[in-house]
Amino acid sequence: SISLALFAIVSFATSNLCVARGAQTSPTAAAVRLSVFVGAPVFAIVVFFAGQYETVPLPAVGYFASVGFLHYIVGRTLMWGAVKLLGASRALVFVALSPVVSLVLAVWFLDESLAVWAIFGATLAIAGPVIMGRLKGGKPDGSTSAPDLRRGATRAVLGSLAWGSTPILVKQGLNY
């Protein structure tokens, strides 16, 4: 529904702002630990009350555990480290790469077809944030050193690879 989509957009945007603020003074690892330890129980409560606690086959558990590790631990650690080094607007430009990674991996590993609209959407997914990131970016004081830029960009690209690979694992897990 549209209201849930809008709620998700606002939630993700608020999350990104909170990460950017917290990254200014907190270690990335502490932020990731806190988000996982708080997020997991909240998620479990939602699953319980939604009645979505069916038995999951053992092979699927492996895929879903991989998703949890790649997305929530590896992806967040890398991307939030990039936010700390680059600032939110520059780092989050790289988040747009994750749907493109998912698209390429889905075509490659899942034999999904590549439609013209998917290519168009992937182009927009990259172009929009890149344009926004060029308008104003960086840390609040306006500075980002060359080493921080390289390290931050590397972390952001690797984080996008981690985040982009997780839908492929979810699809595999759901096949059981």
PDB file of C-alpha atoms in Angstrom:
ATOM      1  CA  SER A   1       0.000   0.000   0.000  1.00  0.00           C
ATOM      2  CA  ILE A   2       1.073   3.578  -0.576  1.00  0.00           C
ATOM      3  CA  SER A   3       0.917   4.503   3.100  1.00  0.00           C
ATOM      4  CA  LEU A   4       3.322   1.669   4.013  1.00  0.00           C
ATOM      5  CA  ALA A   5       5.675   2.694   1.207  1.00  0.00           C
ATOM      6  CA  LEU A   6       5.673   6.299   2.433  1.00  0.00           C
ATOM      7  CA  PHE A   7       6.250   5.100   6.003  1.00  0.00           C
ATOM      8  CA  ALA A   8       9.225   3.031   4.786  1.00  0.00           C
ATOM      9  CA  ILE A   9      10.669   6.038   2.925  1.00  0.00           C
ATOM     10  CA  VAL A  10      10.396   8.264   5.993  1.00  0.00           C
ATOM     11  CA  SER A  11      11.816   5.506   8.219  1.00  0.00           C
ATOM     12  CA  PHE A  12      14.852   4.941   5.993  1.00  0.00           C
ATOM     13  CA  ALA A  13      15.492   8.671   5.672  1.00  0.00           C
ATOM     14  CA  THR A  14      15.242   9.145   9.438  1.00  0.00           C
ATOM     15  CA  SER A  15      17.574   6.189   9.960  1.00  0.00           C
ATOM     16  CA  ASN A  16      20.150   7.733   7.619  1.00  0.00           C
ATOM     17  CA  LEU A  17      19.997  11.037   9.479  1.00  0.00           C
ATOM     18  CA  CYS A  18      20.422   9.289  12.835  1.00  0.00           C
ATOM     19  CA  VAL A  19      23.396   7.322  11.510  1.00  0.00           C
ATOM     20  CA  ALA A  20      25.011  10.499  10.191  1.00  0.00           C
ATOM     21  CA  ARG A  21      24.583  12.229  13.565  1.00  0.00           C
ATOM     22  CA  GLY A  22      25.783   9.242  15.568  1.00  0.00           C
ATOM     23  CA  ALA A  23      28.764   8.658  13.249  1.00  0.00           C
ATOM     24  CA  GLN A  24      30.188  12.043  14.211  1.00  0.00           C
ATOM     25  CA  THR A  25      30.946  10.949  17.772  1.00  0.00           C
ATOM     26  CA  SER A  26      30.535   7.165  18.048  1.00  0.00           C
ATOM     27  CA  PRO A  27      32.573   4.180  16.865  1.00  0.00           C
ATOM     28  CA  THR A  28      30.964   2.403  13.912  1.00  0.00           C
ATOM     29  CA  ALA A  29      31.168  -1.029  15.566  1.00  0.00           C
ATOM     30  CA  ALA A  30      29.294   0.232  18.629  1.00  0.00           C
ATOM     31  CA  ALA A  31      26.533   1.651  16.423  1.00  0.00           C
ATOM     32  CA  VAL A  32      26.166  -1.620  14.516  1.00  0.00           C
ATOM     33  CA  ARG A  33      26.048  -3.673  17.716  1.00  0.00           C
ATOM     34  CA  LEU A  34      23.422  -1.389  19.202  1.00  0.00           C
ATOM     35  CA  SER A  35      21.254  -1.468  16.064  1.00  0.00           C
ATOM     36  CA  VAL A  36      21.398  -5.266  15.830  1.00  0.00           C
ATOM     37  CA  PHE A  37      20.747  -5.869  19.524  1.00  0.00           C
ATOM     38  CA  VAL A  38      17.808  -3.448  19.556  1.00  0.00           C
ATOM     39  CA  GLY A  39      16.500  -4.353  16.090  1.00  0.00           C
ATOM     40  CA  ALA A  40      16.415  -8.139  16.514  1.00  0.00           C
ATOM     41  CA  PRO A  41      14.036  -8.202  19.518  1.00  0.00           C
ATOM     42  CA  VAL A  42      11.772  -5.586  17.914  1.00  0.00           C
ATOM     43  CA  PHE A  43      11.669  -7.645  14.734  1.00  0.00           C
ATOM     44  CA  ALA A  44      10.897 -10.822  16.728  1.00  0.00           C
ATOM     45  CA  ILE A  45       7.967  -9.087  18.443  1.00  0.00           C
ATOM     46  CA  VAL A  46       6.557  -7.887  15.111  1.00  0.00           C
ATOM     47  CA  VAL A  47       6.913 -11.378  13.604  1.00  0.00           C
ATOM     48  CA  PHE A  48       5.182 -12.947  16.599  1.00  0.00           C
ATOM     49  CA  PHE A  49       2.204 -10.588  16.570  1.00  0.00           C
ATOM     50  CA  ALA A  50       1.902 -10.806  12.777  1.00  0.00           C
ATOM     51  CA  GLY A  51       1.687 -14.602  13.066  1.00  0.00           C
ATOM     52  CA  GLN A  52       4.659 -15.109  10.742  1.00  0.00           C
ATOM     53  CA  TYR A  53       6.583 -17.656  12.826  1.00  0.00           C
ATOM     54  CA  GLU A  54       6.174 -20.738  10.662  1.00  0.00           C
ATOM     55  CA  THR A  55       8.727 -23.518  10.603  1.00  0.00           C
ATOM     56  CA  VAL A  56      11.554 -22.710   8.231  1.00  0.00           C
ATOM     57  CA  PRO A  57      13.445 -25.589   6.519  1.00  0.00           C
ATOM     58  CA  LEU A  58      17.070 -25.962   7.615  1.00  0.00           C
ATOM     59  CA  PRO A  59      18.610 -25.046   4.203  1.00  0.00           C
ATOM     60  CA  ALA A  60      16.527 -21.865   4.176  1.00  0.00           C
ATOM     61  CA  VAL A  61      17.773 -20.991   7.670  1.00  0.00           C
ATOM     62  CA  GLY A  62      21.319 -20.992   6.274  1.00  0.00           C
ATOM     63  CA  TYR A  63      20.367 -18.550   3.527  1.00  0.00           C
ATOM     64  CA  PHE A  64      18.497 -16.272   5.938  1.00  0.00           C
ATOM     65  CA  ALA A  65      21.352 -16.356   8.459  1.00  0.00           C
ATOM     66  CA  SER A  66      23.714 -15.349   5.640  1.00  0.00           C
ATOM     67  CA  VAL A  67      21.378 -12.471   4.809  1.00  0.00           C
ATOM     68  CA  GLY A  68      21.396 -11.332   8.414  1.00  0.00           C
ATOM     69  CA  PHE A  69      25.168 -11.440   8.604  1.00  0.00           C
ATOM     70  CA  LEU A  70      25.824  -9.799   5.213  1.00  0.00           C
ATOM     71  CA  HIS A  71      23.144  -7.149   5.413  1.00  0.00           C
ATOM     72  CA  TYR A  72      23.023  -6.186   9.072  1.00  0.00           C
ATOM     73  CA  ILE A  73      26.593  -6.796  10.206  1.00  0.00           C
ATOM     74  CA  VAL A  74      28.866  -6.478   7.156  1.00  0.00           C
ATOM     75  CA  GLY A  75      26.765  -4.013   5.141  1.00  0.00           C
ATOM     76  CA  ARG A  76      26.020  -1.705   8.065  1.00  0.00           C
ATOM     77  CA  THR A  77      29.587  -1.749   9.345  1.00  0.00           C
ATOM     78  CA  LEU A  78      30.932  -0.811   5.931  1.00  0.00           C
ATOM     79  CA  MET A  79      28.267   1.731   5.026  1.00  0.00           C
ATOM     80  CA  TRP A  80      28.146   3.433   8.407  1.00  0.00           C
ATOM     81  CA  GLY A  81      31.950   3.636   8.363  1.00  0.00           C
ATOM     82  CA  ALA A  82      31.619   5.328   4.981  1.00  0.00           C
ATOM     83  CA  VAL A  83      29.120   7.809   6.451  1.00  0.00           C
ATOM     84  CA  LYS A  84      31.632   8.615   9.179  1.00  0.00           C
ATOM     85  CA  LEU A  85      34.396   9.246   6.619  1.00  0.00           C
ATOM     86  CA  LEU A  86      32.403  10.935   3.853  1.00  0.00           C
ATOM     87  CA  GLY A  87      29.299  12.391   5.416  1.00  0.00           C
ATOM     88  CA  ALA A  88      25.775  11.133   4.805  1.00  0.00           C
ATOM     89  CA  SER A  89      25.038  12.702   1.430  1.00  0.00           C
ATOM     90  CA  ARG A  90      28.223  11.439  -0.225  1.00  0.00           C
ATOM     91  CA  ALA A  91      28.168   7.973   1.335  1.00  0.00           C
ATOM     92  CA  LEU A  92      24.512   7.340   0.644  1.00  0.00           C
ATOM     93  CA  VAL A  93      25.052   7.943  -3.072  1.00  0.00           C
ATOM     94  CA  PHE A  94      26.686   4.521  -3.042  1.00  0.00           C
ATOM     95  CA  VAL A  95      23.586   2.926  -1.529  1.00  0.00           C
ATOM     96  CA  ALA A  96      22.061   3.376  -5.002  1.00  0.00           C
ATOM     97  CA  LEU A  97      24.501   0.756  -6.252  1.00  0.00           C
ATOM     98  CA  SER A  98      22.910  -2.011  -4.193  1.00  0.00           C
ATOM     99  CA  PRO A  99      19.771  -2.409  -6.398  1.00  0.00           C
ATOM    100  CA  VAL A 100      22.034  -2.496  -9.440  1.00  0.00           C
ATOM    101  CA  VAL A 101      24.133  -5.220  -7.798  1.00  0.00           C
ATOM    102  CA  SER A 102      20.901  -7.121  -7.046  1.00  0.00           C
ATOM    103  CA  LEU A 103      19.782  -6.740 -10.660  1.00  0.00           C
ATOM    104  CA  VAL A 104      23.057  -8.029 -12.083  1.00  0.00           C
ATOM    105  CA  LEU A 105      23.245 -10.937  -9.636  1.00  0.00           C
ATOM    106  CA  ALA A 106      19.589 -11.881 -10.279  1.00  0.00           C
ATOM    107  CA  VAL A 107      20.259 -12.065 -14.002  1.00  0.00           C
ATOM    108  CA  TRP A 108      23.513 -13.950 -13.487  1.00  0.00           C
ATOM    109  CA  PHE A 109      22.589 -16.430 -10.726  1.00  0.00           C
ATOM    110  CA  LEU A 110      18.800 -16.690 -10.868  1.00  0.00           C
ATOM    111  CA  ASP A 111      18.408 -16.545 -14.669  1.00  0.00           C
ATOM    112  CA  GLU A 112      16.005 -13.617 -14.384  1.00  0.00           C
ATOM    113  CA  SER A 113      15.445 -11.588 -17.532  1.00  0.00           C
ATOM    114  CA  LEU A 114      16.796  -8.089 -17.967  1.00  0.00           C
ATOM    115  CA  ALA A 115      14.065  -5.776 -19.221  1.00  0.00           C
ATOM    116  CA  VAL A 116      14.517  -2.309 -20.661  1.00  0.00           C
ATOM    117  CA  TRP A 117      12.582  -0.880 -17.710  1.00  0.00           C
ATOM    118  CA  ALA A 118      14.993  -2.550 -15.270  1.00  0.00           C
ATOM    119  CA  ILE A 119      17.944  -0.912 -17.023  1.00  0.00           C
ATOM    120  CA  PHE A 120      16.105   2.419 -17.008  1.00  0.00           C
ATOM    121  CA  GLY A 121      15.299   2.053 -13.308  1.00  0.00           C
ATOM    122  CA  ALA A 122      18.897   1.113 -12.473  1.00  0.00           C
ATOM    123  CA  THR A 123      20.107   4.192 -14.343  1.00  0.00           C
ATOM    124  CA  LEU A 124      17.728   6.417 -12.383  1.00  0.00           C
ATOM    125  CA  ALA A 125      18.682   4.691  -9.126  1.00  0.00           C
ATOM    126  CA  ILE A 126      22.285   5.733  -9.696  1.00  0.00           C
ATOM    127  CA  ALA A 127      21.757   9.104 -11.404  1.00  0.00           C
ATOM    128  CA  GLY A 128      19.392  10.597  -8.827  1.00  0.00           C
ATOM    129  CA  PRO A 129      21.575  10.188  -5.739  1.00  0.00           C
ATOM    130  CA  VAL A 130      24.730  11.090  -7.684  1.00  0.00           C
ATOM    131  CA  ILE A 131      23.152  14.384  -8.729  1.00  0.00           C
ATOM    132  CA  MET A 132      21.931  15.023  -5.190  1.00  0.00           C
ATOM    133  CA  GLY A 133      25.333  14.152  -3.728  1.00  0.00           C
ATOM    134  CA  ARG A 134      27.053  16.630  -6.022  1.00  0.00           C
ATOM    135  CA  LEU A 135      24.776  19.480  -4.951  1.00  0.00           C
ATOM    136  CA  LYS A 136      26.005  19.459  -1.370  1.00  0.00           C
ATOM    137  CA  GLY A 137      27.996  16.815   0.365  1.00  0.00           C
ATOM    138  CA  GLY A 138      30.621  15.872   2.817  1.00  0.00           C
ATOM    139  CA  LYS A 139      31.022  16.313   6.517  1.00  0.00           C
ATOM    140  CA  PRO A 140      29.258  19.116   8.370  1.00  0.00           C
ATOM    141  CA  ASP A 141      32.445  21.214   8.358  1.00  0.00           C
ATOM    142  CA  GLY A 142      32.730  20.752   4.563  1.00  0.00           C
ATOM    143  CA  SER A 143      36.024  18.845   4.637  1.00  0.00           C
ATOM    144  CA  THR A 144      36.864  15.374   3.438  1.00  0.00           C
ATOM    145  CA  SER A 145      40.533  14.501   2.959  1.00  0.00           C
ATOM    146  CA  ALA A 146      41.704  12.465  -0.045  1.00  0.00           C
ATOM    147  CA  PRO A 147      42.550   9.379   2.097  1.00  0.00           C
ATOM    148  CA  ASP A 148      39.147   9.587   3.818  1.00  0.00           C
ATOM    149  CA  LEU A 149      37.499   9.922   0.411  1.00  0.00           C
ATOM    150  CA  ARG A 150      39.243   6.764  -0.882  1.00  0.00           C
ATOM    151  CA  ARG A 151      38.604   4.750   2.290  1.00  0.00           C
ATOM    152  CA  GLY A 152      35.018   5.952   2.522  1.00  0.00           C
ATOM    153  CA  ALA A 153      34.265   5.218  -1.135  1.00  0.00           C
ATOM    154  CA  THR A 154      35.815   1.751  -0.838  1.00  0.00           C
ATOM    155  CA  ARG A 155      33.736   0.974   2.250  1.00  0.00           C
ATOM    156  CA  ALA A 156      30.585   2.315   0.605  1.00  0.00           C
ATOM    157  CA  VAL A 157      31.075   0.225  -2.571  1.00  0.00           C
ATOM    158  CA  LEU A 158      31.757  -2.926  -0.519  1.00  0.00           C
ATOM    159  CA  GLY A 159      28.715  -2.159   1.641  1.00  0.00           C
ATOM    160  CA  SER A 160      26.586  -1.831  -1.483  1.00  0.00           C
ATOM    161  CA  LEU A 161      27.890  -5.189  -2.708  1.00  0.00           C
ATOM    162  CA  ALA A 162      26.907  -6.762   0.623  1.00  0.00           C
ATOM    163  CA  TRP A 163      23.467  -5.134   0.610  1.00  0.00           C
ATOM    164  CA  GLY A 164      22.903  -5.867  -3.078  1.00  0.00           C
ATOM    165  CA  SER A 165      23.686  -9.562  -2.711  1.00  0.00           C
ATOM    166  CA  THR A 166      21.174 -10.189   0.063  1.00  0.00           C
ATOM    167  CA  PRO A 167      17.994 -10.230  -2.081  1.00  0.00           C
ATOM    168  CA  ILE A 168      19.534 -13.087  -4.084  1.00  0.00           C
ATOM    169  CA  LEU A 169      20.067 -15.072  -0.874  1.00  0.00           C
ATOM    170  CA  VAL A 170      16.523 -14.252   0.288  1.00  0.00           C
ATOM    171  CA  LYS A 171      15.130 -15.554  -3.012  1.00  0.00           C
ATOM    172  CA  GLN A 172      17.135 -18.764  -2.644  1.00  0.00           C
ATOM    173  CA  GLY A 173      15.924 -19.197   0.938  1.00  0.00           C
ATOM    174  CA  LEU A 174      12.312 -18.646  -0.084  1.00  0.00           C
ATOM    175  CA  ASN A 175      12.613 -21.419  -2.684  1.00  0.00           C
ATOM    176  CA  TYR A 176      12.606 -24.029   0.116  1.00  0.00           C
TER     177      TYR A 176
END
